[in-house]
Coordinates of C-alpha atoms in Angstrom, one line a residue:
M1 CA 51.7 -20.7 -5.9
I2 CA 51.7 -18.2 -3.2
S3 CA 51.5 -14.6 -4.6
R4 CA 52.9 -11.5 -3.0
P5 CA 50.5 -10.0 -0.3
Q6 CA 49.0 -6.6 -0.8
T7 CA 49.9 -4.0 1.8
D8 CA 46.5 -4.2 3.5
E9 CA 47.2 -7.9 4.4
Y10 CA 49.7 -7.2 7.1
S11 CA 50.5 -4.5 9.7
A12 CA 52.7 -1.4 9.2
Y13 CA 55.2 -3.0 11.5
A14 CA 55.4 -6.2 9.4
S15 CA 56.2 -4.1 6.3
R16 CA 59.8 -3.8 7.6
Y17 CA 60.1 -7.5 7.0
V18 CA 57.8 -8.0 3.9
D19 CA 59.6 -5.1 2.1
L20 CA 62.9 -6.9 2.3
V21 CA 61.6 -9.8 0.3
G22 CA 62.2 -9.8 -3.5
N23 CA 59.6 -10.7 -6.2
E24 CA 60.7 -14.4 -7.0
S25 CA 58.8 -17.3 -5.7
I26 CA 58.4 -17.1 -1.8
L27 CA 59.0 -20.8 -1.6
E28 CA 62.2 -20.6 -3.6
I29 CA 63.3 -17.8 -1.3
L30 CA 62.5 -19.9 1.8
K31 CA 64.3 -22.9 0.4
R32 CA 67.4 -20.8 -0.4
E33 CA 67.4 -19.2 3.0
K34 CA 67.2 -22.7 4.6
D35 CA 70.5 -23.6 3.0
T36 CA 72.4 -20.3 3.3
T37 CA 71.4 -19.7 6.9
Y38 CA 72.0 -23.2 7.9
N39 CA 75.5 -23.0 6.4
L40 CA 76.2 -19.7 7.9
F41 CA 75.5 -20.9 11.5
K42 CA 77.3 -24.2 10.9
E43 CA 80.5 -22.2 10.1
I44 CA 80.4 -20.2 13.4
G45 CA 82.7 -21.9 15.9
P46 CA 81.7 -22.8 19.5
D47 CA 84.0 -20.1 20.8
K48 CA 82.0 -17.4 18.9
A49 CA 78.5 -18.8 19.6
M50 CA 78.1 -17.1 22.9
Y51 CA 79.1 -13.7 21.5
S52 CA 77.0 -10.7 22.1
Y53 CA 77.9 -7.4 20.6
A54 CA 76.8 -5.3 23.6
E55 CA 75.6 -5.9 27.1
G56 CA 71.9 -6.9 27.2
K57 CA 71.9 -8.0 23.5
W58 CA 71.3 -11.6 22.6
T59 CA 74.2 -14.1 21.8
I60 CA 74.5 -15.6 18.4
K61 CA 72.7 -18.8 19.7
Q62 CA 69.8 -16.6 20.9
V63 CA 69.5 -14.8 17.6
L64 CA 69.1 -18.1 15.8
G65 CA 66.7 -19.4 18.4
H66 CA 64.6 -16.2 18.1
M67 CA 64.4 -16.8 14.4
I68 CA 63.2 -20.4 15.1
D69 CA 60.7 -19.3 17.7
T70 CA 59.3 -16.5 15.3
E71 CA 59.0 -18.9 12.4
R72 CA 57.1 -21.4 14.5
V73 CA 54.6 -18.8 15.7
H74 CA 54.1 -17.4 12.3
S75 CA 53.7 -20.8 10.8
Y76 CA 51.1 -21.8 13.4
R77 CA 49.2 -18.5 12.7
A78 CA 49.3 -19.3 8.9
L79 CA 47.9 -22.8 9.6
A80 CA 45.2 -21.6 11.9
F81 CA 44.1 -18.8 9.5
S82 CA 44.3 -21.1 6.4
H83 CA 41.4 -23.1 8.2
E84 CA 39.4 -20.5 10.1
S85 CA 39.2 -16.7 10.6
I86 CA 40.2 -16.3 14.2
E87 CA 42.0 -13.9 16.5
L88 CA 45.4 -15.0 18.0
P89 CA 47.3 -13.1 20.6
G90 CA 50.8 -11.5 20.0
F91 CA 53.9 -13.0 21.5
D92 CA 56.5 -11.1 23.4
Q93 CA 60.0 -12.0 22.1
D94 CA 61.6 -11.0 25.3
V95 CA 59.5 -13.2 27.5
Y96 CA 60.1 -16.1 25.1
M97 CA 63.9 -15.4 25.3
A98 CA 63.9 -15.1 29.1
N99 CA 62.4 -18.6 29.2
A100 CA 64.5 -20.2 26.4
T101 CA 67.5 -22.5 26.8
F102 CA 69.4 -21.7 23.6
N103 CA 72.5 -20.7 25.5
L104 CA 72.6 -24.1 27.1
R105 CA 72.7 -25.9 23.8
T106 CA 75.3 -26.2 21.1
L107 CA 75.0 -23.9 18.1
E108 CA 75.2 -27.0 15.8
D109 CA 72.0 -28.4 17.6
I110 CA 70.1 -25.2 17.2
A111 CA 71.2 -25.0 13.6
N112 CA 69.8 -28.5 13.0
E113 CA 66.5 -27.4 14.7
Y114 CA 66.3 -24.4 12.4
K115 CA 66.6 -26.5 9.3
T116 CA 63.9 -28.9 10.6
V117 CA 61.6 -26.1 11.4
R118 CA 62.2 -24.5 7.9
E119 CA 61.5 -27.8 6.2
S120 CA 58.2 -28.0 8.0
T121 CA 57.5 -24.4 7.0
L122 CA 58.1 -25.3 3.3
Y123 CA 55.8 -28.3 3.5
L124 CA 53.1 -26.1 5.2
F125 CA 53.1 -23.3 2.6
G126 CA 53.8 -25.6 -0.4
S127 CA 50.7 -27.6 0.4
M128 CA 48.3 -24.7 0.5
S129 CA 46.0 -23.7 -2.3
E130 CA 46.1 -20.1 -3.5
E131 CA 42.7 -19.6 -2.0
Q132 CA 43.9 -20.8 1.5
S133 CA 46.9 -18.5 1.2
M134 CA 44.7 -15.4 0.8
R135 CA 42.5 -16.2 3.9
K136 CA 42.9 -13.8 6.9
G137 CA 42.7 -13.7 10.7
I138 CA 43.7 -11.3 13.4
A139 CA 47.2 -11.6 15.0
S140 CA 48.6 -9.1 17.5
G141 CA 45.5 -7.0 17.0
S142 CA 45.9 -6.6 13.1
P143 CA 44.4 -8.4 10.2
V144 CA 47.0 -10.6 8.4
S145 CA 46.7 -12.9 5.5
V146 CA 48.2 -16.5 5.5
R147 CA 50.5 -15.6 2.6
A148 CA 51.8 -12.5 4.4
F149 CA 53.2 -14.8 7.1
A150 CA 55.4 -16.6 4.4
Y151 CA 56.9 -13.1 3.5
M152 CA 57.2 -12.2 7.1
I153 CA 59.1 -15.4 7.8
A154 CA 61.6 -14.7 5.0
G155 CA 62.0 -11.0 5.7
H156 CA 62.4 -11.5 9.4
E157 CA 65.2 -13.9 8.7
M158 CA 66.8 -11.4 6.2
Y159 CA 66.6 -8.7 8.8
H160 CA 68.4 -10.7 11.5
I161 CA 71.0 -12.1 9.2
K162 CA 72.0 -8.6 8.2
I163 CA 72.3 -7.6 11.8
L164 CA 74.4 -10.7 12.5
K165 CA 76.7 -10.0 9.7
E166 CA 77.1 -6.3 10.7
R167 CA 77.4 -6.6 14.4
Y168 CA 78.4 -10.2 15.4
L169 CA 80.6 -11.7 12.6

């Protein structure tokens, strides 16, 4: 069981995501998101997949790709911190996106990748002990607990799905 992190277990910036997450089991939230997010992107037609609501903003494909990249980075950090207290660098989402190929792929393919990554995330957090989930390391210059990453992943997805529904769909 992964309990909710205390506010001193993540940065002030990350609170914008953690605060979006309710109080039910984080694993249940992540499972539910897997299905609802996958289905949402599967319903978007190929003609809409390259839509961007303004010049310089990401396409729908890139939004989903960004969610995948972020989940992978946070999952790696959680894995690393569950085994040792180390410092890991931040990642620049704009650099990642500039070097990504999401717009060259089908949205269906990216959605399938999302589902696979989320299943891996669920196995990762589902296999941890409570003690492992409370371990900490330094990411992007701030102390973060392993369990905070689970909440950051869920909240980050909620944040982007809200933007997607408001500005893209």
